[in-house]
Coordinates of C-alpha atoms and ligand atoms in Angstrom, one line a residue:
X1208 CA 20.2 -0.6 -35.7
X1209 CA 22.8 -3.0 -34.4
X1210 CA 26.5 -2.7 -34.9
X1211 CA 26.8 -5.6 -37.4
X1212 CA 30.0 -7.2 -36.0
X1213 CA 28.4 -7.8 -32.6
X1214 CA 26.4 -10.8 -31.5
X1215 CA 25.0 -12.4 -28.4
X1216 CA 23.7 -10.1 -25.6
X1217 CA 23.8 -6.5 -26.8
X1218 CA 23.6 -3.2 -25.0
X1219 CA 22.3 0.0 -26.5
X1220 CA 24.6 3.0 -26.8
X1221 CA 23.6 5.3 -24.0
X1222 CA 24.1 8.4 -26.2
X1223 CA 21.5 7.6 -28.8
X1224 CA 19.9 4.3 -28.1
X1225 CA 20.0 3.4 -31.8
X1226 CA 23.0 1.2 -32.1
X1227 CA 23.8 -1.8 -29.9
X1228 CA 27.1 -3.5 -28.9
X1229 CA 28.2 -6.7 -27.3
X1230 CA 31.0 -5.0 -25.3
X1231 CA 32.8 -1.8 -24.4
X1232 CA 35.6 -2.9 -26.7
X1233 CA 33.3 -3.0 -29.7
X1234 CA 31.8 0.3 -28.8
X1235 CA 35.2 2.0 -28.5
X1236 CA 36.3 0.5 -31.8
X1237 CA 33.2 1.9 -33.5
X1238 CA 33.2 5.2 -31.8
X1239 CA 35.0 7.2 -34.5
X1240 CA 32.4 6.1 -37.0
X1241 CA 29.4 6.3 -34.7
X1242 CA 30.2 9.6 -33.0
X1243 CA 29.0 12.0 -35.7
X1244 CA 25.5 10.4 -35.6
X1245 CA 25.3 9.6 -31.9
X1246 CA 22.5 11.8 -30.6
X1247 CA 19.0 11.2 -29.4
X1248 CA 16.7 11.7 -32.4
X1249 CA 13.3 13.3 -32.1
X1250 CA 10.5 11.2 -33.6
X1251 CA 10.4 13.5 -36.6
X1252 CA 14.2 13.3 -37.4
X1253 CA 16.0 11.0 -39.9
X1254 CA 19.7 10.6 -40.7
X1255 CA 20.3 11.1 -44.4
X1256 CA 23.2 11.8 -46.7
X1257 CA 24.2 15.0 -48.4
X1258 CA 25.9 14.1 -51.7
X1259 CA 28.2 16.9 -52.5
X1260 CA 28.5 18.4 -56.0
X1261 CA 32.0 19.3 -57.3
X1262 CA 31.7 22.9 -56.1
X1263 CA 30.7 22.0 -52.6
X1264 CA 33.3 19.3 -52.5
X1265 CA 36.0 21.9 -53.3
X1266 CA 34.7 24.0 -50.4
X1267 CA 35.4 21.4 -47.7
X1268 CA 38.9 20.9 -46.2
X1269 CA 41.2 18.4 -48.0
X1270 CA 41.8 15.0 -46.4
X1271 CA 43.4 11.7 -47.2
X1272 CA 40.0 10.1 -47.6
X1273 CA 39.0 9.0 -51.1
X1274 CA 37.0 11.6 -53.0
X1275 CA 33.8 9.6 -53.0
X1276 CA 33.9 9.4 -49.3
X1277 CA 34.4 13.1 -48.9
X1278 CA 31.5 13.7 -51.1
X1279 CA 29.2 11.7 -48.8
X1280 CA 28.3 13.7 -45.6
X1281 CA 25.8 13.0 -42.9
X1282 CA 22.8 15.3 -42.7
X1283 CA 20.0 15.3 -40.1
X1284 CA 16.6 15.8 -41.7
X1285 CA 13.2 16.6 -40.4
X1286 CA 10.5 14.4 -41.8
X1287 CA 8.8 17.4 -43.3
X1288 CA 11.8 17.9 -45.6
X1289 CA 10.6 17.9 -49.2
X1290 CA 12.6 14.7 -50.1
X1291 CA 9.9 12.7 -48.3
X1292 CA 7.2 14.0 -50.6
X1293 CA 9.0 15.0 -53.8
X1294 CA 12.2 12.9 -53.9
X1295 CA 12.7 10.4 -56.6
X1296 CA 12.8 6.8 -55.7
X1297 CA 16.0 5.5 -57.2
X1298 CA 14.7 2.6 -59.4
X1299 CA 17.9 0.6 -59.3
X1300 CA 18.1 0.6 -55.5
X1301 CA 14.5 -0.5 -55.4
X1302 CA 15.3 -3.4 -57.7
X1303 CA 18.1 -4.7 -55.4
X1304 CA 16.1 -4.2 -52.2
X1305 CA 17.7 -1.1 -50.6
X1306 CA 15.3 1.6 -51.7
X1307 CA 16.7 5.1 -51.5
X1308 CA 15.1 8.5 -52.2
X1309 CA 17.1 11.2 -53.9
X1310 CA 16.3 14.9 -53.9
X1311 CA 17.8 17.9 -55.7
X1312 CA 16.8 21.5 -55.2
X1313 CA 17.6 22.1 -58.8
X1314 CA 15.4 19.4 -60.2
X1315 CA 12.6 19.3 -57.6
X1316 CA 12.4 23.0 -56.8
X1317 CA 13.6 24.6 -60.0
X1318 CA 16.5 26.4 -58.2
X1319 CA 18.9 28.0 -60.6
X1320 CA 22.6 27.2 -60.1
X1321 CA 25.8 27.9 -61.9
X1322 CA 25.9 24.2 -62.6
X1323 CA 28.2 21.9 -60.7
X1324 CA 28.6 18.2 -61.5
X1325 CA 27.3 15.5 -59.3
X1326 CA 28.2 12.2 -61.1
X1327 CA 27.5 10.0 -58.0
X1328 CA 23.9 11.4 -57.9
X1329 CA 23.4 10.7 -61.6
X1330 CA 24.8 7.2 -61.2
X1331 CA 22.3 6.6 -58.3
X1332 CA 19.4 7.8 -60.3
X1333 CA 19.8 5.3 -63.2
X1334 CA 16.8 3.5 -64.6
X1335 CA 16.8 -0.3 -64.5
X1336 CA 16.1 -0.8 -68.2
X1337 CA 18.9 1.2 -69.8
X1338 CA 21.3 2.2 -67.1
X1339 CA 20.7 5.9 -67.8
X1340 CA 19.5 8.7 -65.5
X1341 CA 16.4 10.6 -66.9
X1342 CA 17.4 13.6 -69.1
X1343 CA 16.6 16.0 -66.3
X1344 CA 19.3 14.4 -64.3
X1345 CA 22.1 14.3 -66.8
X1346 CA 21.4 16.6 -69.8
X1347 CA 18.8 19.3 -69.2
X1348 CA 19.8 20.3 -65.7
X1349 CA 22.6 19.7 -63.2
X1350 CA 21.5 18.1 -60.0
X1351 CA 24.0 20.0 -57.9
X1352 CA 24.3 18.8 -54.3
X1353 CA 21.6 16.2 -53.5
X1354 CA 20.1 14.6 -50.4
X1355 CA 19.6 10.9 -50.2
X1356 CA 17.6 8.9 -47.6
X1357 CA 16.5 5.4 -47.0
X1358 CA 12.8 5.1 -47.9
X1359 CA 12.3 3.1 -44.7
X1360 CA 13.6 6.0 -42.6
X1361 CA 16.4 4.0 -41.1
X1362 CA 19.7 5.9 -40.8
X1363 CA 21.7 5.9 -44.0
X1364 CA 25.3 5.4 -43.2
X1365 CA 28.1 6.9 -45.3
X1366 CA 29.6 3.5 -45.8
X1367 CA 26.3 2.1 -47.2
X1368 CA 26.0 5.1 -49.4
X1369 CA 29.5 4.6 -50.7
X1370 CA 28.9 0.9 -51.3
X1371 CA 25.8 1.6 -53.3
X1372 CA 27.7 4.1 -55.4
X1373 CA 30.5 1.6 -56.0
X1374 CA 27.9 -1.0 -57.0
X1375 CA 26.4 1.4 -59.6
X1376 CA 29.9 2.3 -60.8
X1377 CA 30.7 -1.3 -61.3
X1378 CA 27.5 -2.0 -63.2
X1379 CA 27.9 1.1 -65.4
X1380 CA 31.5 0.4 -66.2
X1381 CA 31.2 -3.4 -66.7
X1382 CA 27.8 -4.9 -67.2
X1383 CA 26.1 -2.2 -69.3
X1384 CA 29.1 -1.9 -71.5
X1385 CA 29.2 -5.5 -72.8
X1386 CA 27.3 -6.6 -75.8
X1387 CA 24.4 -9.0 -75.2
X1388 CA 25.3 -11.0 -78.3
X1389 CA 28.5 -12.0 -76.6
X1390 CA 26.5 -13.5 -73.8
X1391 CA 26.7 -10.7 -71.3
X1392 CA 23.5 -10.1 -69.4
X1393 CA 22.1 -6.5 -69.6
X1394 CA 22.9 -4.4 -66.5
X1395 CA 19.4 -4.5 -65.2
X1396 CA 19.6 -8.2 -64.7
X1397 CA 22.4 -7.7 -62.2
X1398 CA 20.2 -5.5 -60.1
X1399 CA 19.1 -8.2 -57.7
X1400 CA 19.2 -8.4 -53.9
X1401 CA 21.6 -11.3 -54.0
X1402 CA 24.1 -9.5 -56.4
X1403 CA 24.0 -6.4 -54.3
X1404 CA 24.6 -8.3 -51.0
X1405 CA 27.5 -10.1 -52.4
X1406 CA 29.0 -6.9 -53.7
X1407 CA 28.6 -4.9 -50.6
X1408 CA 30.1 -7.5 -48.3
X1409 CA 33.1 -7.8 -50.5
X1410 CA 33.3 -4.0 -50.8
X1411 CA 33.3 -3.6 -47.0
X1412 CA 35.9 -6.3 -46.6
X1413 CA 38.2 -4.8 -49.3
X1414 CA 37.9 -1.3 -47.8
X1415 CA 38.6 -2.6 -44.3
X1416 CA 41.7 -4.4 -45.6
X1417 CA 43.1 -1.2 -46.9
X1418 CA 42.8 0.3 -43.5
X1419 CA 39.4 2.0 -43.7
X1420 CA 38.2 0.8 -40.3
X1421 CA 34.8 2.3 -40.6
X1422 CA 34.1 -0.6 -43.0
X1423 CA 34.8 -3.2 -40.4
X1424 CA 31.1 -3.5 -39.6
X1425 CA 30.1 -6.0 -42.2
X1426 CA 28.1 -9.1 -42.8
X1427 CA 24.6 -8.2 -41.9
X1428 CA 22.1 -7.4 -44.6
X1429 CA 21.8 -3.6 -45.0
Ligands
LIG1757 ZN1 30.7 -6.5 -30.4
LIG1758 ZN1 25.2 6.4 -29.9

């Protein structure tokens, strides 16, 4: 992984060896974002995301960050975690070229919970054809807190996870809601790599402009 805003001759971070920077200045600027995931990974470890349900969100300390960002936390997983065998491939992410696996203890292991909403997880799990998550994810059960990883095992960053969620939110609130007879394409037709790349670049820029510096690292395909 390279810090996307760097170019030219790059040096690897000595702490983890997984990100590379062109200068000390860039490394310093990125440190706040990189620090939580800066460690030497064992060959069987993968950085994923824990997507908090409402109950678990309420249990973490309040902050000025947007709610969606607080719901997205890093988690270091071992490759024998059940997500890699049982997790659902999110079909929409597959369609736009950034395949993610999602896993819920409730859905995949039958764990009983008190029920706590996880709308971001349901949004991620939508089918391409109708923009709906399968009944298990939105009606029969409650996914509760979920785990998400990149299918290619590369580290999934909080920023990329947030951009994906925002992309799905945009599609679900806009594209799927407009009638085809009025000339709007069905949501599934917007699930292309090009559409996603345009969206996430703009999303990173917009977030950076409102002072969220962790979104500075833009302009390289995810
Ligand atoms: Zn740089
Ligand atoms: Zn590092």
